[in-house]
Structure formats: C-alpha cells, structure tokens
Short mmCIF file of C-alpha atoms in Angstrom, two decimals:
data_model
loop_
_atom_site.label_atom_id
_atom_site.label_comp_id
_atom_site.label_asym_id
_atom_site.label_seq_id
_atom_site.Cartn_x
_atom_site.Cartn_y
_atom_site.Cartn_z
CA LEU A 1 10.38 21.54 19.62
CA ALA A 2 10.17 17.74 18.31
CA LYS A 3 7.39 17.99 20.30
CA GLU A 4 5.66 20.90 18.97
CA ALA A 5 6.63 19.29 15.37
CA ALA A 6 4.80 16.02 15.99
CA ILE A 7 1.42 17.73 16.64
CA THR A 8 1.86 20.21 13.83
CA VAL A 9 1.63 17.40 11.42
CA ILE A 10 -1.21 15.75 13.81
CA LYS A 11 -3.48 18.55 13.61
CA THR A 12 -2.81 18.46 9.67
CA LEU A 13 -4.41 15.68 9.36
CA THR A 14 -8.38 15.67 8.65
CA ILE A 15 -11.31 12.86 8.99
CA SER A 16 -10.39 10.33 6.14
CA ASP A 17 -6.96 10.06 7.20
CA ARG A 18 -5.71 7.40 10.02
CA VAL A 19 -2.84 7.36 12.32
CA ALA A 20 -0.91 6.41 15.30
CA VAL A 21 2.71 8.23 16.92
CA ILE A 22 4.90 5.17 18.14
CA ALA A 23 7.63 6.74 20.50
CA PHE A 24 11.34 5.00 20.58
CA SER A 25 13.74 4.50 22.57
CA ASP A 26 15.11 0.27 23.88
CA TYR A 27 11.78 -0.98 22.84
CA ALA A 28 8.47 1.01 21.07
CA TYR A 29 5.46 1.54 21.93
CA GLN A 30 2.49 3.01 20.47
CA VAL A 31 1.71 6.38 22.59
CA HIS A 32 -2.62 6.20 24.37
CA SER A 33 -5.29 6.77 21.94
CA ASP A 34 -8.97 5.80 22.62
CA SER A 35 -10.15 4.32 19.15
CA GLY A 36 -12.68 1.62 19.91
CA THR A 37 -10.26 -0.54 18.38
CA GLY A 38 -7.39 -1.09 20.49
CA THR A 39 -4.25 0.86 20.79
CA ASP A 40 -2.06 -1.46 18.24
CA LEU A 41 -4.34 0.60 15.49
CA LEU A 42 -3.45 3.67 12.79
CA VAL A 43 -7.25 5.49 14.43
CA ARG A 44 -9.35 8.04 12.76
CA ALA A 45 -8.02 11.56 12.52
CA THR A 46 -10.95 12.93 14.49
CA ASN A 47 -10.79 16.03 16.75
CA GLU A 48 -11.30 13.81 19.53
CA ASN A 49 -8.55 11.65 18.78
CA LYS A 50 -6.13 14.08 17.74
CA ASN A 51 -6.64 15.96 21.06
CA LEU A 52 -5.57 12.54 22.47
CA LEU A 53 -2.86 11.92 20.51
CA ILE A 54 -1.35 15.57 20.74
CA ASP A 55 -2.07 15.23 24.83
CA SER A 56 -0.20 12.04 24.87
CA ILE A 57 3.10 13.79 22.87
CA GLN A 58 3.10 16.69 25.33
CA ASN A 59 3.99 13.66 28.41
CA LEU A 60 7.00 11.54 26.69
CA THR A 61 10.04 12.33 28.11
CA ASP A 62 12.68 11.75 26.54
CA GLY A 63 15.57 8.77 28.32
CA GLY A 64 17.24 5.36 27.18
CA ALA A 65 18.54 4.18 23.13
CA THR A 66 17.39 4.23 20.63
CA ASN A 67 16.08 1.32 18.30
CA PHE A 68 15.58 1.99 15.05
CA HIS A 69 15.03 -1.04 14.35
CA ALA A 70 11.43 -1.42 17.10
CA GLY A 71 10.15 1.38 16.04
CA PHE A 72 9.94 0.40 12.16
CA GLN A 73 8.54 -3.23 13.11
CA LEU A 74 5.68 -1.85 14.89
CA ALA A 75 4.98 1.08 12.47
CA PHE A 76 4.59 -1.47 9.73
CA ASP A 77 2.63 -3.99 12.25
CA SER A 78 0.12 -1.28 12.77
CA LEU A 79 0.20 -0.48 9.24
CA GLU A 80 -0.76 -4.24 8.15
CA ARG A 81 -3.19 -5.25 10.90
CA THR A 82 -5.04 -1.50 10.27
CA ILE A 83 -4.97 -2.46 6.17
CA GLU A 84 -5.48 -6.31 7.07
CA GLN A 85 -8.75 -5.09 8.83
CA GLU A 86 -10.62 -2.70 6.99
CA TYR A 87 -9.72 0.59 8.87
CA THR A 88 -7.39 2.52 6.68
CA SER A 89 -8.74 5.03 3.99
CA GLY A 90 -7.25 3.57 1.19
CA CYS A 91 -4.90 5.91 -0.17
CA ASN A 92 -1.70 6.86 0.37
CA VAL A 93 0.82 5.26 3.65
CA ALA A 94 2.97 8.08 4.63
CA ILE A 95 5.33 7.17 7.63
CA LEU A 96 7.47 10.23 9.44
CA PHE A 97 10.71 9.18 11.40
CA MET A 98 12.33 11.20 13.36
CA THR A 99 15.37 11.08 16.06
CA ASP A 100 17.81 13.34 17.25
CA GLY A 101 20.29 11.03 18.27
CA VAL A 102 22.12 7.74 16.07
CA ARG A 103 21.41 4.07 16.85
CA THR A 104 22.36 2.63 20.10
CA ALA A 105 20.50 -0.22 20.66
CA GLY A 106 18.87 -3.28 17.43
CA PRO A 107 19.48 -4.50 14.77
CA GLU A 108 22.63 -2.90 12.23
CA THR A 109 20.87 -0.77 9.90
CA ASP A 110 21.75 -2.77 7.03
CA GLU A 111 19.22 -4.90 8.81
CA VAL A 112 16.23 -2.14 9.34
CA LEU A 113 16.93 -1.00 5.50
CA ASN A 114 16.28 -4.56 5.10
CA LEU A 115 13.23 -4.83 7.40
CA ILE A 116 11.46 -1.42 5.61
CA ASN A 117 12.42 -2.70 1.85
CA ASP A 118 10.47 -6.43 3.08
CA SER A 119 7.65 -4.45 4.55
CA THR A 120 7.46 -1.76 1.64
CA GLN A 121 7.12 -4.33 -0.59
CA ARG A 122 4.52 -6.75 1.46
CA LEU A 123 2.49 -3.51 1.14
CA ALA A 124 2.63 -2.95 -1.87
CA THR A 125 2.08 -6.82 -2.92
CA LEU A 126 -1.03 -7.63 -0.79
CA TYR A 127 -2.42 -4.55 -0.76
CA ASN A 128 -1.51 -2.22 -3.18
CA ARG A 129 -0.40 0.13 -0.96
CA ASP A 130 2.40 2.47 -2.44
CA THR A 131 4.84 3.47 1.49
CA LYS A 132 7.20 7.14 1.59
CA ILE A 133 9.20 7.17 3.90
CA PHE A 134 10.29 10.86 5.44
CA THR A 135 13.29 11.39 7.43
CA PHE A 136 14.35 13.71 10.17
CA SER A 137 17.49 14.44 11.58
CA LEU A 138 17.16 16.66 14.10
CA GLY A 139 20.39 18.28 15.43
CA ALA A 140 24.23 18.09 14.87
CA GLN A 141 24.56 14.62 16.96
CA ALA A 142 21.32 12.89 14.86
CA ASP A 143 22.06 9.93 12.60
CA ARG A 144 22.43 11.94 8.89
CA LEU A 145 23.56 8.52 6.74
CA ALA A 146 20.93 5.68 8.04
CA THR A 147 17.77 8.46 8.04
CA LYS A 148 19.06 9.59 4.30
CA GLU A 149 19.13 6.10 3.55
CA ILE A 150 15.81 5.26 5.06
CA ALA A 151 13.71 8.26 3.09
CA CYS A 152 15.40 6.75 -0.62
CA SER A 153 14.99 3.68 -0.23
CA THR A 154 11.00 4.83 -0.47
CA ASN A 155 11.28 7.72 -2.66
CA GLY A 156 10.54 9.38 0.89
CA ILE A 157 12.03 12.91 1.56
CA TRP A 158 15.30 13.19 4.14
CA THR A 159 15.49 16.57 5.67
CA PRO A 160 18.15 17.49 8.48
CA VAL A 161 16.76 20.30 10.84
CA ASP A 162 19.81 22.22 12.91
CA ASP A 163 19.70 23.05 16.60
CA PHE A 164 18.96 26.53 16.44
CA ASP A 165 17.91 27.69 12.79
CA GLY A 166 16.05 24.64 11.31
CA ASP A 167 12.86 25.03 10.57
CA LEU A 168 11.41 21.04 12.36
CA VAL A 169 7.92 22.30 12.70
CA GLY A 170 7.43 23.42 8.40
CA ALA A 171 10.05 20.77 7.64
CA MET A 172 7.87 17.89 8.96
CA ALA A 173 4.25 19.60 8.66
CA SER A 174 4.88 19.92 4.59
CA TYR A 175 4.91 16.06 3.99
CA TYR A 176 1.54 16.23 2.48
CA LYS A 177 3.53 18.51 -0.32
CA LEU A 178 5.22 15.13 -2.15
CA PHE A 179 1.16 13.59 -2.25
CA ALA A 180 0.06 16.88 -3.93
CA LEU A 181 2.80 16.95 -6.86
CA GLY A 182 0.52 13.25 -7.97
CA LEU A 183 -2.87 14.94 -7.85
CA GLY A 184 -3.00 16.38 -10.64
CA ASP A 185 -3.25 13.26 -12.69
CA ASP A 186 -6.41 12.76 -10.25
CA THR A 187 -9.39 14.50 -11.49
CA GLU A 188 -11.77 12.52 -9.03
CA PHE A 189 -9.62 13.90 -5.60
CA THR A 190 -11.97 15.54 -2.90
CA ALA A 191 -11.31 16.26 0.82
CA TRP A 192 -14.08 16.15 3.76
CA VAL A 193 -13.80 17.27 7.13
CA GLU A 194 -15.02 16.36 10.03
CA PRO A 195 -18.23 17.99 10.75
CA TYR A 196 -18.48 21.17 12.86
CA GLU A 197 -20.90 24.24 14.01
CA PHE A 198 -21.08 26.08 11.20
CA PHE A 199 -20.70 30.14 12.56
CA TRP A 200 -23.27 31.70 10.79
CA THR A 201 -26.48 29.13 11.22
CA LYS A 202 -24.98 27.58 14.04
CA LYS A 203 -26.52 23.91 12.49
CA MET A 204 -23.97 20.99 11.70
CA GLY A 205 -22.28 21.08 8.47
CA THR A 206 -18.86 19.62 6.40
CA THR A 207 -16.93 21.22 3.65
CA ASN A 208 -15.36 19.46 0.36
CA SER A 209 -12.64 20.63 -1.35
CA ALA A 210 -10.71 19.78 -4.05
CA PRO A 211 -7.47 20.79 -5.81
CA VAL A 212 -7.47 22.82 -8.72
CA PHE A 213 -4.96 22.73 -12.12
CA ASP A 214 -4.18 24.06 -15.05
CA ARG A 215 -4.20 20.20 -16.58
CA SER A 216 -2.67 21.63 -20.48
CA VAL A 217 0.39 21.73 -19.60
CA ASP A 218 3.02 18.95 -18.52
CA PRO A 219 2.91 18.57 -15.59
CA PRO A 220 -0.67 19.90 -14.27
CA LEU A 221 -0.21 23.40 -12.92
CA PHE A 222 -1.16 23.52 -9.55
CA LEU A 223 -3.93 27.25 -9.13
CA GLY A 224 -5.83 26.65 -6.22
CA VAL A 225 -8.40 25.35 -4.07
CA VAL A 226 -12.22 25.18 -4.87
CA ALA A 227 -14.54 23.71 -1.37
CA ASN A 228 -18.22 24.04 -1.05
CA ASP A 229 -19.60 24.09 2.50
CA VAL A 230 -22.73 21.69 2.92
CA HIS A 231 -25.36 21.31 6.05
CA MET A 232 -25.49 18.32 7.72
CA ASP A 233 -29.50 18.46 7.20
CA ALA A 234 -29.47 18.20 2.84
CA PHE A 235 -27.57 14.59 3.85
CA GLU A 236 -30.25 13.62 6.09
CA GLN A 237 -32.71 14.39 3.77
CA VAL A 238 -31.33 12.50 1.11
CA LEU A 239 -30.39 9.20 3.09
CA GLY A 240 -33.50 9.57 4.49
CA GLU A 241 -31.24 8.84 8.17
CA ASN A 242 -29.61 11.42 10.56
CA ALA A 243 -26.04 11.08 8.40
CA GLN A 244 -24.34 12.32 11.69
CA SER A 245 -23.87 8.40 12.48
CA SER A 246 -23.49 7.00 9.30
#
C-alpha cells in the first residue's frame, strides 16, 4: 500500500516539476534516477525519470531502524543543492513524509523539528521558497505525535491512515489541493505537459492548461480547467528551430 501511494504521487507530477525520493531506515539515501545531473539532486519529472523512480520504489525493501532526522536532512540537502544549481521550477516546495513506525534511531523529535525549522527558514531567506511538509502516519503502530508536529510546523497537513480502511493512496495524491487554493490569486498560472504523440494526427504536441476561478467572490471559487493542445511544429515555426530539443 505504501509503495502504491508513493507511485501514485509520482504519477501526479508533470515535466514542470522536480522530484526526489528519499528512503530512510538507519540512514537515508536517494533512490535511483537517471537525471544526468547526479543522484543527489531533484530530477525533472519526465516520463522516463518517473518510470525509473517507480521501478526503484517497487524494489524497496523494509528493515532496519527508523531515523526521521536522516531522512529530512538528506531531503533538505538535495533541495538546496538543486536550487543552488538552478535546476528547480521555482515554484512551491513540498515534502511528503510517510512512516509506518516510530523514531528508533537518530536525534530526538525536538532536534528533528529544529532541523526542519532552520532548513525551511533558510530556503525562505536565501531562495524565497515556501516549504510545506505533508506527513502520513500509516497504521496503528505509526508515530502520530511527532508527525503531526512536523506538519504543523510548516502549516502543512498531517494525515493518519488506518491499517485496513484508510485511503493512503488518495490522501497522498491529494497534496496538491493545498497549493491549488492559492492559485485563485494567480492570474498568470499555466501548466504544461511533456510532448507526446497526438492520437488523431500522429504528430508530436503538448497541452497547456490553466485553472478557471470566479474572482468576483472571496476567496475565489474554483470552476474548472481550460486546456489547449498545440502541435510542436507550431513552436518550431515561431522559434525557428527544433522545439523538441529546446
């Protein structure tokens, strides 16, 4: 179930996003992805990279201790290195943290919270990045106190998921709803997808979309999404070059 939930999150991402998957037990490590920029950075969420990450998630095994601090330390290190090298999309920063146990190794919860507070403040001060942490406690044996404190420290969301009747997949995949609430004030937001072959024309193209809000009310009321398909050769005519290589 945990793997299915993580994979579902990966599938929600588009080429506009950057992503890394951190596994932790006694220590933390970033799972394999072939980004061409090294495994210690977030990678662009292309179909190829997403498939590599999904394969790596499916091959993860449990065991060892539970070191919250190591997981968050590596996550923030990877984020900062990626931002420093300007490999990010420049948008929101979200960390989705899932555990089915309690902390059994590494620094105490207070030190984990200090790490998170210091790191989020650093990202905000140096790079103007707002960081939200979403935590998920999976099963009756999972930590609920620390994970709730962690989420609240960044105005994120903590979600407890029961062993049998909890919807972990749906809960993890709906993290974007919190960010979507802020789009009502952004009149210039658009999303793009990775170029793909159109079914009818068999030509390469892409799709851009934007949310539609009724801004006559406060807060703005989400009405739906408008989308537009564009052939890549239209970009090539404008750019005067092969758009797919740009």
